[in-house]
CSV table of C-alpha atoms and ligand atoms in Angstrom, one decimal:
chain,number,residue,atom,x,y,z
V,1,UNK,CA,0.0,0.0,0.0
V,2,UNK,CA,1.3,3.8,-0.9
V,3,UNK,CA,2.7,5.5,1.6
V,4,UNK,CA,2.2,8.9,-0.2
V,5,UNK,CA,-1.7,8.8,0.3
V,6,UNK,CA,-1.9,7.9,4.1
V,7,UNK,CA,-4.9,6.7,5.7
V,8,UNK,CA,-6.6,8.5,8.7
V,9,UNK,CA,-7.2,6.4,12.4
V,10,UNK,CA,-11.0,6.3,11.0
V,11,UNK,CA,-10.2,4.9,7.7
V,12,UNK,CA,-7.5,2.6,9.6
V,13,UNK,CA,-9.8,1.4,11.6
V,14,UNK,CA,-12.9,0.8,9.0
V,15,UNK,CA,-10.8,-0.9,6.6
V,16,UNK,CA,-9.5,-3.5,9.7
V,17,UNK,CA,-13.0,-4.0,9.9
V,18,UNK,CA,-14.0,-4.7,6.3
V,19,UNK,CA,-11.3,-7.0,6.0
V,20,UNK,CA,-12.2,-9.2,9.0
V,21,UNK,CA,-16.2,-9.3,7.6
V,22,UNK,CA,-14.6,-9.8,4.2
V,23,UNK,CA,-12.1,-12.8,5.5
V,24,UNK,CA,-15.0,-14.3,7.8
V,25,UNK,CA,-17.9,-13.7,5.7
V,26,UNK,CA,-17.8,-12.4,2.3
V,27,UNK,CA,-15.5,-14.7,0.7
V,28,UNK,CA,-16.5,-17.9,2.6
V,29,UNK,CA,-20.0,-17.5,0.8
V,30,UNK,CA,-18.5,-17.1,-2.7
V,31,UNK,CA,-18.8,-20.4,-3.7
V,32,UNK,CA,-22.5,-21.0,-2.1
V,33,UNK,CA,-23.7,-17.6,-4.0
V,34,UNK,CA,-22.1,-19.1,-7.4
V,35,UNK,CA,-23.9,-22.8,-6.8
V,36,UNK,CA,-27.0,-21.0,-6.7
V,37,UNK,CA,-26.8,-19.3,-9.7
V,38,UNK,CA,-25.8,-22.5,-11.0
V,39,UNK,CA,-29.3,-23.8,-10.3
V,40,UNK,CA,-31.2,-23.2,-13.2
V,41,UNK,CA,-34.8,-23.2,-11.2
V,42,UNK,CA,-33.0,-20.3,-9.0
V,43,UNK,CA,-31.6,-17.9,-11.6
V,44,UNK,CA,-32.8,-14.7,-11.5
V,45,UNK,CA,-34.2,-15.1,-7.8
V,46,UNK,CA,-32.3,-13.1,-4.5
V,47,UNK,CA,-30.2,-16.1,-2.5
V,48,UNK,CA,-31.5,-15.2,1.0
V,49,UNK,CA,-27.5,-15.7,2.3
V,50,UNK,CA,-27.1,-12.4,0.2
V,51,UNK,CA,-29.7,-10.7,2.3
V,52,UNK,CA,-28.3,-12.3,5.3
V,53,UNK,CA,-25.0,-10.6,4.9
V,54,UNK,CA,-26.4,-7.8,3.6
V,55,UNK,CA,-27.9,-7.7,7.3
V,56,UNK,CA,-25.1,-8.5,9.0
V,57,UNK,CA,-22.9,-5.8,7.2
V,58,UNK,CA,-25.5,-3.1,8.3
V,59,UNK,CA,-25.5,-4.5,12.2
V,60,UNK,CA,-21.7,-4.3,11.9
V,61,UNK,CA,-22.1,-0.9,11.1
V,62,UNK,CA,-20.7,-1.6,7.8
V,63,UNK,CA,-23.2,0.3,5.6
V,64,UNK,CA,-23.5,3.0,2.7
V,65,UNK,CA,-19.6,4.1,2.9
V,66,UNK,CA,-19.7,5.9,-0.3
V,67,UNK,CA,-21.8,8.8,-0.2
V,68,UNK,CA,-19.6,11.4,0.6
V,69,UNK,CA,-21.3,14.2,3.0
V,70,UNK,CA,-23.7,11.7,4.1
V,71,UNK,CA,-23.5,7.9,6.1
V,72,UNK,CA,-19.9,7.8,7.4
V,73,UNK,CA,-18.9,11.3,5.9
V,74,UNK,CA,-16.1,10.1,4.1
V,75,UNK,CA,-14.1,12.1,1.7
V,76,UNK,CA,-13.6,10.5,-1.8
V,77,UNK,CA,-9.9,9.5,-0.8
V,78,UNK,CA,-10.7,8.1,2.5
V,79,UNK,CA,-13.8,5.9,0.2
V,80,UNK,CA,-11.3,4.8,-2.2
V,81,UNK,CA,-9.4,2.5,0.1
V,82,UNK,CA,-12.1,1.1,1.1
V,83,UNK,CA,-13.4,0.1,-2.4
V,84,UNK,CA,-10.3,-1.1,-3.6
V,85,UNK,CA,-10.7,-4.0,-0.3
V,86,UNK,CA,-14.5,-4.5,-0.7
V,87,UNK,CA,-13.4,-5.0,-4.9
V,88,UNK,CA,-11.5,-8.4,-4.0
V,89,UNK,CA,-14.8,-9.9,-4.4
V,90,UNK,CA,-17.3,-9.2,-6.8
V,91,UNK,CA,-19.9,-9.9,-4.7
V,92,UNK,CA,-18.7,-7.2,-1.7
V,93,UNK,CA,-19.8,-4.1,-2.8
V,94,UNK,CA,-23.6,-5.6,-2.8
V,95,UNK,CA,-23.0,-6.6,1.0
V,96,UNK,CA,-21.9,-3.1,2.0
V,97,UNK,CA,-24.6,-1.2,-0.3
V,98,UNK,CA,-22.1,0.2,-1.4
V,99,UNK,CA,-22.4,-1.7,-6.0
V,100,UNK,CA,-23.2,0.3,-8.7
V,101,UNK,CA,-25.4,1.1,-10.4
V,102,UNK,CA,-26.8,2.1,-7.2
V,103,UNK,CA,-24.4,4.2,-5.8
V,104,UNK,CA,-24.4,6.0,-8.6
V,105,UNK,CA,-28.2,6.6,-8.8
V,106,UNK,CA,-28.1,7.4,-5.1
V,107,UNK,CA,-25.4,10.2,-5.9
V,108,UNK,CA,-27.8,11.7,-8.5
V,109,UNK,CA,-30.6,11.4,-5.9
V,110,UNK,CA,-28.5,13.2,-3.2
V,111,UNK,CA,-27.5,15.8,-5.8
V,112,UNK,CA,-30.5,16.8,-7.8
V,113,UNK,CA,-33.8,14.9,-6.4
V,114,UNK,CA,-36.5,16.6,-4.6
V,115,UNK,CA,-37.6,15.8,-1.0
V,116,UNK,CA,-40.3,14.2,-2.4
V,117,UNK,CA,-38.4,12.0,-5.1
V,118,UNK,CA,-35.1,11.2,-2.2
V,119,UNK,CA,-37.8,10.0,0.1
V,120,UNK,CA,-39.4,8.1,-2.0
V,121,UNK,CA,-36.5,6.3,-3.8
V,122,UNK,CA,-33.3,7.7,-1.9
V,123,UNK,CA,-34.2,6.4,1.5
V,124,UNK,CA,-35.0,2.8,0.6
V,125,UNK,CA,-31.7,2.5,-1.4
V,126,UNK,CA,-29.8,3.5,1.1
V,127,UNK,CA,-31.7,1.2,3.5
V,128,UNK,CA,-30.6,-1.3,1.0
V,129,UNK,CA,-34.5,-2.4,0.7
V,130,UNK,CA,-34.5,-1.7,-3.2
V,131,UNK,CA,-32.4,-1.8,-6.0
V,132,UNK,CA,-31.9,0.7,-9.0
V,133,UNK,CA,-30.7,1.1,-12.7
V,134,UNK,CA,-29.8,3.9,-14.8
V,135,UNK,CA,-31.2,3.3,-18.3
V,136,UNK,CA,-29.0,5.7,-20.9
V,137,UNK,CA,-27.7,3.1,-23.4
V,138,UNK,CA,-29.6,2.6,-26.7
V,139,UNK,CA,-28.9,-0.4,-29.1
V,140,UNK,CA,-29.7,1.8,-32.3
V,141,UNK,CA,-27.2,4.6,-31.5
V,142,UNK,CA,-23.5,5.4,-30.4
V,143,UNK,CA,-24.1,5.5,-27.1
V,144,UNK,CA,-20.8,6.6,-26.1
V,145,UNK,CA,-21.8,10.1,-27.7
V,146,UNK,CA,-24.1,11.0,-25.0
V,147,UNK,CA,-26.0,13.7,-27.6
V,148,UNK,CA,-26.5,10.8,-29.5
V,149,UNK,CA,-29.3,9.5,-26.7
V,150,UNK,CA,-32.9,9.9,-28.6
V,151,UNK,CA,-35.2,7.7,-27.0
V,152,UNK,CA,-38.7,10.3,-27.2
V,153,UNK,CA,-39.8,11.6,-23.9
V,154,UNK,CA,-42.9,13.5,-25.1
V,155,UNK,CA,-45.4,15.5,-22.5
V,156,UNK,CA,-48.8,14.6,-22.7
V,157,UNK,CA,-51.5,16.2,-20.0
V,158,UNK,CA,-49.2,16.3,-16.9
V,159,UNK,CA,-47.3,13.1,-18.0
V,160,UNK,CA,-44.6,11.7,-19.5
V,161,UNK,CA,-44.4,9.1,-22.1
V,162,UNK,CA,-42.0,6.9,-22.9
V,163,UNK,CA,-41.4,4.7,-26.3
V,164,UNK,CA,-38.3,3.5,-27.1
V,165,UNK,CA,-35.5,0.7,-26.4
V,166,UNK,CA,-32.1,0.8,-24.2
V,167,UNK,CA,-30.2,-2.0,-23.4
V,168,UNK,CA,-27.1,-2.5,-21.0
V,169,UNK,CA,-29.5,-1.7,-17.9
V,170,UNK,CA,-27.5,-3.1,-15.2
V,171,UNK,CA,-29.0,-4.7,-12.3
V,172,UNK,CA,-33.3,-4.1,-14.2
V,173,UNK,CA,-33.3,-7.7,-13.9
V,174,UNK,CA,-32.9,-7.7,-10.6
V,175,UNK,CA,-36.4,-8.6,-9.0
V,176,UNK,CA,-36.0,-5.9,-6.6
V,177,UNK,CA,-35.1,-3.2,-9.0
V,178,UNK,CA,-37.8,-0.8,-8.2
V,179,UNK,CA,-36.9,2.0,-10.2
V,180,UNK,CA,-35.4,3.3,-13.1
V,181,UNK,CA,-33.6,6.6,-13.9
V,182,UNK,CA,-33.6,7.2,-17.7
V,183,UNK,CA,-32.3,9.4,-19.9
V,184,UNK,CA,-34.5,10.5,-22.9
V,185,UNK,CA,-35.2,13.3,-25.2
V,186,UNK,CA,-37.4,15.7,-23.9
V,187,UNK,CA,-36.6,19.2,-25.7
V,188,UNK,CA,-36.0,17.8,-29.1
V,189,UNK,CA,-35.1,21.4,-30.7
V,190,UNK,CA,-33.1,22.9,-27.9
V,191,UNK,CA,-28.9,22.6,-28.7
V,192,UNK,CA,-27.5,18.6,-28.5
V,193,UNK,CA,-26.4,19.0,-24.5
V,194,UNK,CA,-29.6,20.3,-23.9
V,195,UNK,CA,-32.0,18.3,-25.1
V,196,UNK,CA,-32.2,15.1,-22.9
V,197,UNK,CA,-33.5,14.7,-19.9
V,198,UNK,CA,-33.6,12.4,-16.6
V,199,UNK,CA,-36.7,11.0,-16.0
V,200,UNK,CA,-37.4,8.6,-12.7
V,201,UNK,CA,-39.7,5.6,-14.1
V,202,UNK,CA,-41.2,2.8,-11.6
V,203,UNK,CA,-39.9,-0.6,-12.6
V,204,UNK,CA,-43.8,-1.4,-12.2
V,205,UNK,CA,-45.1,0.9,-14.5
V,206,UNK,CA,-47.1,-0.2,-17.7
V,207,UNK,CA,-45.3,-0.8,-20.7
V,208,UNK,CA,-41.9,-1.5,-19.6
V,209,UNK,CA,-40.4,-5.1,-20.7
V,210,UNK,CA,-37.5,-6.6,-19.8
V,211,UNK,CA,-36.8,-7.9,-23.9
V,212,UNK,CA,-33.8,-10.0,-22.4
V,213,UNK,CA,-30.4,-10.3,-20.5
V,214,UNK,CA,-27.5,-10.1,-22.8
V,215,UNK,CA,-24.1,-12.0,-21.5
V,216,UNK,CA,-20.7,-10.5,-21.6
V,217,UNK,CA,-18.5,-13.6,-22.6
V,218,UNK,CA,-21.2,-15.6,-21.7
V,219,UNK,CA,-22.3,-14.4,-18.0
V,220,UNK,CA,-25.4,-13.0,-17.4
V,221,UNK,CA,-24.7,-11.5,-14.0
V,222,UNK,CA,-28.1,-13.0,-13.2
V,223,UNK,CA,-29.7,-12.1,-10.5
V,224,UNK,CA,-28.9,-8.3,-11.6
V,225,UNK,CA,-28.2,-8.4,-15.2
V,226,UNK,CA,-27.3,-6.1,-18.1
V,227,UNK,CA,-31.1,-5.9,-19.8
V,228,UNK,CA,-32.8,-4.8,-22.9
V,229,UNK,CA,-35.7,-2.9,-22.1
V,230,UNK,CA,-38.2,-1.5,-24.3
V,231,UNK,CA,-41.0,1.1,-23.4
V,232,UNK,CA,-44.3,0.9,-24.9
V,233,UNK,CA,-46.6,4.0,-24.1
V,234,UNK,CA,-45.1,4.7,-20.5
V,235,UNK,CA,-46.6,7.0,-18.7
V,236,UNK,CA,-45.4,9.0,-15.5
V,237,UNK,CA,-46.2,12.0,-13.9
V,238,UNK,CA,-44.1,15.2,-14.6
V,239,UNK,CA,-43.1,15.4,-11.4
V,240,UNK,CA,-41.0,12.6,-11.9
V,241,UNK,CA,-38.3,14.9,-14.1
V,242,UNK,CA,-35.1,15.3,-12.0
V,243,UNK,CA,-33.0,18.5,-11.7
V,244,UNK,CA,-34.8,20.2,-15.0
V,245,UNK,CA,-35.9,19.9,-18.3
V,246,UNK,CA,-32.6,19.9,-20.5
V,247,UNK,CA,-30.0,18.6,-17.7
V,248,UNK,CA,-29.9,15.1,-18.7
V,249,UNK,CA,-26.0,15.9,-19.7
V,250,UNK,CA,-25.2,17.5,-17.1
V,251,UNK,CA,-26.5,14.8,-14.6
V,252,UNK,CA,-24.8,12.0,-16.6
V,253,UNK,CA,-21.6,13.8,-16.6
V,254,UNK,CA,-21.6,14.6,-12.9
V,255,UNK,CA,-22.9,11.1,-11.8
V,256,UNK,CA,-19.9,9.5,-13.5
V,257,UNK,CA,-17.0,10.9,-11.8
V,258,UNK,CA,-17.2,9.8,-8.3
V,259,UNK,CA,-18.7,6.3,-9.6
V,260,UNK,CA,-15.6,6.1,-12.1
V,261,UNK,CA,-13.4,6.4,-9.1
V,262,UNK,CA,-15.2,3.8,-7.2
V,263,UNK,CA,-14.9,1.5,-10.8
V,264,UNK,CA,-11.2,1.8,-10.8
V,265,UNK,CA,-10.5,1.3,-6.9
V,266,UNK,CA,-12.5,-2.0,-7.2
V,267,UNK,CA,-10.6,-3.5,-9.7
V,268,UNK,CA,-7.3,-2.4,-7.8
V,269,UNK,CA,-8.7,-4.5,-5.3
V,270,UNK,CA,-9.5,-7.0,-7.8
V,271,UNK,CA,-6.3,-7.6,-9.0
V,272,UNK,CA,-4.4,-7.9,-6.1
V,273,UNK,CA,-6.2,-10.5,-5.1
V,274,UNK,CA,-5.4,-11.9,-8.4
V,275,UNK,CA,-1.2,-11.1,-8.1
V,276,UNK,CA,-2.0,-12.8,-4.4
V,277,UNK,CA,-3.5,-16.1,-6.4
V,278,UNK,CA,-0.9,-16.0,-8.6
V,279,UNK,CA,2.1,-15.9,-6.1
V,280,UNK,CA,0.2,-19.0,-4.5
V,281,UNK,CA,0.1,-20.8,-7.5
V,282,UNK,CA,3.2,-20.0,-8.5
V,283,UNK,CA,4.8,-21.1,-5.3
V,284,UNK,CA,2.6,-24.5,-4.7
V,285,UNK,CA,2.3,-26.0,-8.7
V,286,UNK,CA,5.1,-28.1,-9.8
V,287,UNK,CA,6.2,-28.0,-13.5
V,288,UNK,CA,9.5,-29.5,-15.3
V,289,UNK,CA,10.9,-30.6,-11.4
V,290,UNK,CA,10.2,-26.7,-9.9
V,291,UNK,CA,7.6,-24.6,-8.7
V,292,UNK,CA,6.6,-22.3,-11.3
V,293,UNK,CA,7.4,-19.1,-9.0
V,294,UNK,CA,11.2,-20.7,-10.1
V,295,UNK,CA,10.3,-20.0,-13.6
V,296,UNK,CA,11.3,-16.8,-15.2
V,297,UNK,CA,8.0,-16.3,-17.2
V,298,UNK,CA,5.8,-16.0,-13.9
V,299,UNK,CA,8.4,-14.1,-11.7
V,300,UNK,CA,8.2,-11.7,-14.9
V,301,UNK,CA,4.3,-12.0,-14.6
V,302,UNK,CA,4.0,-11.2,-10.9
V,303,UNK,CA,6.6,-8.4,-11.1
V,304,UNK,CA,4.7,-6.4,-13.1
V,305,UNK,CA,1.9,-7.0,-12.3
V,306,UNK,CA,3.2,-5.6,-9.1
V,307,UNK,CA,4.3,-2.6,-10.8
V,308,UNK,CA,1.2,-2.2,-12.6
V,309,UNK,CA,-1.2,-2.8,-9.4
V,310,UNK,CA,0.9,-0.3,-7.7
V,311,UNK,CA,0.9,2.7,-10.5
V,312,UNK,CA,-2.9,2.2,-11.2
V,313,UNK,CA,-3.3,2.9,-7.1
V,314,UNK,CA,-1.2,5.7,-6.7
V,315,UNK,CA,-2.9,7.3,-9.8
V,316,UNK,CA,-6.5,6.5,-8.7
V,317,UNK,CA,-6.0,8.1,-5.1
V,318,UNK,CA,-4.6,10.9,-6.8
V,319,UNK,CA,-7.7,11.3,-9.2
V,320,UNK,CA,-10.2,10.8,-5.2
V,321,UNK,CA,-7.6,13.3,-3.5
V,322,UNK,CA,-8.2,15.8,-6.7
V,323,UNK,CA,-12.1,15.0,-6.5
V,324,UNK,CA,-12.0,16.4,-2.9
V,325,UNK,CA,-10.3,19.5,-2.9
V,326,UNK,CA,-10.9,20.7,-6.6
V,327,UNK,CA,-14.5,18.8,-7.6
V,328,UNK,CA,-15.5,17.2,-10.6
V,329,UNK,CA,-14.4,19.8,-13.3
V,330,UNK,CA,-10.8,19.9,-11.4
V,331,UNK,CA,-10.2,16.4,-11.4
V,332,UNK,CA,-11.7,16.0,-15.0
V,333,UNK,CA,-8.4,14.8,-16.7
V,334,UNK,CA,-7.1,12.6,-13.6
V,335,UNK,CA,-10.4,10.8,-13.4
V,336,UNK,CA,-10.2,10.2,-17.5
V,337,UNK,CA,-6.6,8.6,-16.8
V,338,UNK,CA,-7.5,6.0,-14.5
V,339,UNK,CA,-10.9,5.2,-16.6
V,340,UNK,CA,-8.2,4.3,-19.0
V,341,UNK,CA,-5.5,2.6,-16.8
V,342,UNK,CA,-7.3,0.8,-13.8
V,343,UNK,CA,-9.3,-1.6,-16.4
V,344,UNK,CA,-6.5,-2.2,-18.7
V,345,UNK,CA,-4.0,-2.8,-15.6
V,346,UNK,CA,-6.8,-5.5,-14.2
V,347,UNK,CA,-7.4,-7.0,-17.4
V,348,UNK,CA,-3.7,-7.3,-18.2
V,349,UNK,CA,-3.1,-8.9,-14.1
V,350,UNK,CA,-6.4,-11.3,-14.8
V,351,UNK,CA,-4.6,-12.4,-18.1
V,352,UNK,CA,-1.5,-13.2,-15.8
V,353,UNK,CA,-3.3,-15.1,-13.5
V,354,UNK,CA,-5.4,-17.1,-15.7
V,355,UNK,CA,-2.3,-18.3,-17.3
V,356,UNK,CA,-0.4,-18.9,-14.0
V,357,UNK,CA,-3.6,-21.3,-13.3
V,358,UNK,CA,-3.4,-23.2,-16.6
V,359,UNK,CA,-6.7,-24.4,-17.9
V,360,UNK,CA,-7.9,-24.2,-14.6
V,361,UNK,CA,-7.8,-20.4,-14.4
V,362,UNK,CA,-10.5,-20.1,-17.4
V,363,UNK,CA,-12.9,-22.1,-15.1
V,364,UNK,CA,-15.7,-21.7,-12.6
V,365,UNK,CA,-13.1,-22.9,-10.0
V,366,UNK,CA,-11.4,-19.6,-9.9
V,367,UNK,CA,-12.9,-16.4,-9.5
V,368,UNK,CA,-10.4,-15.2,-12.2
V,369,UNK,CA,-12.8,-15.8,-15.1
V,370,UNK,CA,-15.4,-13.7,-14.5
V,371,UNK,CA,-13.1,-10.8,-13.2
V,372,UNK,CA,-11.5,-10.7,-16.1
V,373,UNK,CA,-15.1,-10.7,-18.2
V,374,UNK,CA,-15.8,-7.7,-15.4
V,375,UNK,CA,-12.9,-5.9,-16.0
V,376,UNK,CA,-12.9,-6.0,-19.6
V,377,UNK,CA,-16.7,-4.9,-19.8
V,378,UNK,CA,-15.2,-1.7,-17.8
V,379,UNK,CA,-12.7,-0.8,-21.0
V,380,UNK,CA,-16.4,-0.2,-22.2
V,381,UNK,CA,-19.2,0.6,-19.4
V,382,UNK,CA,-18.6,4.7,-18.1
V,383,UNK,CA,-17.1,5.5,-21.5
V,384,UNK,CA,-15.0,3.5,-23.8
V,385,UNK,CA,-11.0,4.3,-23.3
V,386,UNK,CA,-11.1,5.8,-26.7
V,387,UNK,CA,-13.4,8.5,-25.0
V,388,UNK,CA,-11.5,9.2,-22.5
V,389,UNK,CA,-8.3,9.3,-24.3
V,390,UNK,CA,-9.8,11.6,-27.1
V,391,UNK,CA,-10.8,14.2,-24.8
V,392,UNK,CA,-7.5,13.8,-22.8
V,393,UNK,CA,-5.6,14.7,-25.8
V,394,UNK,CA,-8.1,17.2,-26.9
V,395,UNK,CA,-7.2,18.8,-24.1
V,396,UNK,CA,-3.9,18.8,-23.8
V,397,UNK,CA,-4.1,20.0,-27.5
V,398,UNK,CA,-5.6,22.8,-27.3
V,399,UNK,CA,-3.3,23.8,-24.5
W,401,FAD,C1,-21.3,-4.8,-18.5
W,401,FAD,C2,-21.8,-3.5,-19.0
W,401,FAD,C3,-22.7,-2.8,-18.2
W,401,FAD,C4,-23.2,-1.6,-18.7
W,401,FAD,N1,-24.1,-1.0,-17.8
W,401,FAD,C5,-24.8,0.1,-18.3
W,401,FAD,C6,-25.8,0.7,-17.6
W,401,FAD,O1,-26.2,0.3,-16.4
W,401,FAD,N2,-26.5,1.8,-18.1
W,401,FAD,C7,-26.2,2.3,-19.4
W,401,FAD,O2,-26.9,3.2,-19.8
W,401,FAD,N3,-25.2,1.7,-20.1
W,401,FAD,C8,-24.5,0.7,-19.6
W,401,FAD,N4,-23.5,0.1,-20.4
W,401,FAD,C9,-23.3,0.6,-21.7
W,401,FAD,C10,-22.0,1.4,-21.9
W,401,FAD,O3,-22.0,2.5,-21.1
W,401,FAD,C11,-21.8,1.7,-23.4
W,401,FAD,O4,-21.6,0.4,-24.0
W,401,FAD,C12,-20.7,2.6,-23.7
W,401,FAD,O5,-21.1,3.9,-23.3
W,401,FAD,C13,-20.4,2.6,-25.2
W,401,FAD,O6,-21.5,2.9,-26.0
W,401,FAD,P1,-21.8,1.9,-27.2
W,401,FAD,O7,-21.8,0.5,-26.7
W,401,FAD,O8,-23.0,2.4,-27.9
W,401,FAD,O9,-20.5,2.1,-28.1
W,401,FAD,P2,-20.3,3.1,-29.3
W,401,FAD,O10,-20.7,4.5,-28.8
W,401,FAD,O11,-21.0,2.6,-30.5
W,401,FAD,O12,-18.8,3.1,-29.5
W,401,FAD,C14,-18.1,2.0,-30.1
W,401,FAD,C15,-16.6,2.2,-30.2
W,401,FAD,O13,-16.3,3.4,-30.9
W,401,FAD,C16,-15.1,3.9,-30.5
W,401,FAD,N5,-15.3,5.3,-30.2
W,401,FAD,C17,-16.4,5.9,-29.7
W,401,FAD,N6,-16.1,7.3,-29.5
W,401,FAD,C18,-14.9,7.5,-29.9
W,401,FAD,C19,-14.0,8.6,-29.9
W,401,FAD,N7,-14.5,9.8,-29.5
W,401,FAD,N8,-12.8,8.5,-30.4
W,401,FAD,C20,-12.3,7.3,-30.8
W,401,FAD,N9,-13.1,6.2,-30.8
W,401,FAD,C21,-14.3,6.3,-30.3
W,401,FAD,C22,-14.7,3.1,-29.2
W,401,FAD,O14,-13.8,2.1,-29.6
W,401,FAD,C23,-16.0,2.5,-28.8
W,401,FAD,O15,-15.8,1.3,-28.1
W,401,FAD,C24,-22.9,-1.1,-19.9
W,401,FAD,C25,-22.0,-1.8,-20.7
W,401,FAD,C26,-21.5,-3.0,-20.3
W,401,FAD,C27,-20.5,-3.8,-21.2
């Protein structure tokens, strides 16, 4: 861990504490949370051992870390260690109610609900008695262009109404997804940044269907998901707009920085548990009359990988540190650098792994497979690299 970034007591002391529920809890149940998703008669249904430690997070008082100014009061830095140790498993954040999408629909909530709208969907998020999705995505457009979003959100009476398709809905399969925040045109001849807005949408409401999961390399990520929706005719009072007519860019823009953060401090996580697998293996399996960790190609392997782990974390706690003392627009270009390095970094570590494991590593046997699907969908989810990268150069550029 960096020495330049050091945490407080308070962050000392919560992040002994996640790692003892982690150790003792979390990834005990990894393999009884996989089995039954395995169970085709209990996909897509809530294992009640997920609720259980859900339950038993909250009594340990191990509950909504993230929101800065709110729960714990933690500053983005002081967050950041603790999401890169809940991100060893990719079934933590959940626990601690601390997994996107939520936390980034809670954010946009906090920032730009009403009283009304935070009581309503706000408060039973936090209590970790819903779940949420953020439906931007559309399968007929570049969705990476944000201006590009043109699903019609047309005023009728004092309503809404929604028609239209988006797909890549994480967690709307979930069956305790309650509510949807999506983004849709509603000023269709204002300028491009101004002509979406966010709309909150009941996950009950007539008219919405769930089309179907799609699989990134084959996992569905069921009970959550990644779903294509399509809205038939949905109706919703006006007063379910968020922020104002027009600010569906804006929102988007601001809801992604602290959840990038968060993104990239997971997978930090993530793969050093995967450099820690990898020493294992590397010191226990046997190959040619030596342990592999003998063998030049995985000493090469778990050197950088060290190097790389170690980079990615300095660059991300500089990107939360920036976040806290100069906000979103000050930290723009830091947060773009590690959207492009933490993924790449884990994906590049996974590959390691995987190959350190042999066949074995590509299996359900290891948690290494679907990291590395995870981690790569992340080159893509919050902005492709090439995004980030084009308006990184852009900027320097200009300058
Ligand atoms: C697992 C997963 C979960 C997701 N969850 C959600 C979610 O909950 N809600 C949601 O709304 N969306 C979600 N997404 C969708 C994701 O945000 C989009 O896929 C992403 O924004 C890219 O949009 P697109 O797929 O339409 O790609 P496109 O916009 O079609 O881009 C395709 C490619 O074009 C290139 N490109 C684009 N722009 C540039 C540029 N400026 N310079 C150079 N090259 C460029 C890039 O290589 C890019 O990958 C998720 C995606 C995945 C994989």
């Amino acid at each position: 861990m960096s020495g330049l970034f050091p945490m407080s007591d308070r962050v000392r002391g919560l992040d002994a504490r996640l790692a003892e529920f982690m150790d003792a809890q979390v990834l005990p149940a990894e393999a009884a949370l996989a089995a039954w998703d395995e169970d085709p008669a209990r996909r897509w249904t809530i294992p009640p051992l997920l609720e259980e430690l859900k339950q038993r997070a909250r009594d340990a008082g191990l509950w909504n870390l993230f929101l800065p100014g709110s729960g714990h009061g933690l500053s983005n830095l002081e967050y950041a260690r603790l999401a890169e140790r809940m991100g060893r498993s990719l079934i933590a954040s959940e626990v601690f109610i601390c997994s996107a999408p939520d936390t980034g629909n809670m954010e946009v909530l906090h920032q730009f609900a009403t009283a009304e709208q935070q009581e309503r969907w706000l408060a039973p998020l936090l209590a970790g008695e819903i779940r949420s999705a953020f439906a931007m995505t559309e399968p007929e457009v570049a969705s990476s262009d944000a201006t590009n979003i043109g699903l019609p959100i047309r005023r009728e009476g004092g309503d809404f109404v929604l028609d239209g398709r988006k797909w890549w809905t994480t967690g709307a399969g979930d069956p305790r997804c309650r509510v949807l925040i999506v983004m849709g045109v509603t000023e269709p001849e204002a300028p491009a940044h101004k002509r979406q807005s966010m709309v909150l949408v009941p996950m009950d409401t007539p008219g919405i269907e769930v089309v179907r999961p799609l699989r990134v390399f084959g996992y569905d990520d069921a009970p959550h998901g990644h779903v294509e929706l399509k809205f038939t005719g949905v109706r919703v009072p006006q007063a379910n707009l968020l922020h104002t007519a027009g600010s569906g860019f804006e929102i988007a823009q601001a809801r992604l920085g602290p959840g990038r953060i968060h993104h990239c401090m997971r997978l930090i996580g993530l793969a050093q548990r995967a450099l820690e697998a990898m020493v294992l293996r590397a010191k226990t399996r046997v190959a040619f009359g030596v342990p592999l960790g003998q063998l030049g190609m995985a000493q090469e392997a778990i050197a950088l990988s060290r190097c790389e782990i170690e980079q990615a974390r300095l660059l991300t706690l500089q990107a939360a540190d920036a976040l806290d003392r100069e906000g979103s627009k000050g930290a723009r270009d830091l947060i773009g650098m590690i959207k492009i390095v933490a993924p790449r970094m884990a994906c590049a570590v996974l590959d390691r792994a995987i190959q350190i494991h042999g066949a074995g590593g590509l299996s359900q046997d290891h948690f290494l497979a679907a990291a590395y699907a995870g981690a790569r969908s992340l080159r893509l989810a919050d902005g492709p690299d090439e995004v980030h990268m084009a308006s990184l150069a852009r900027g320097m550029l200009k300058g």
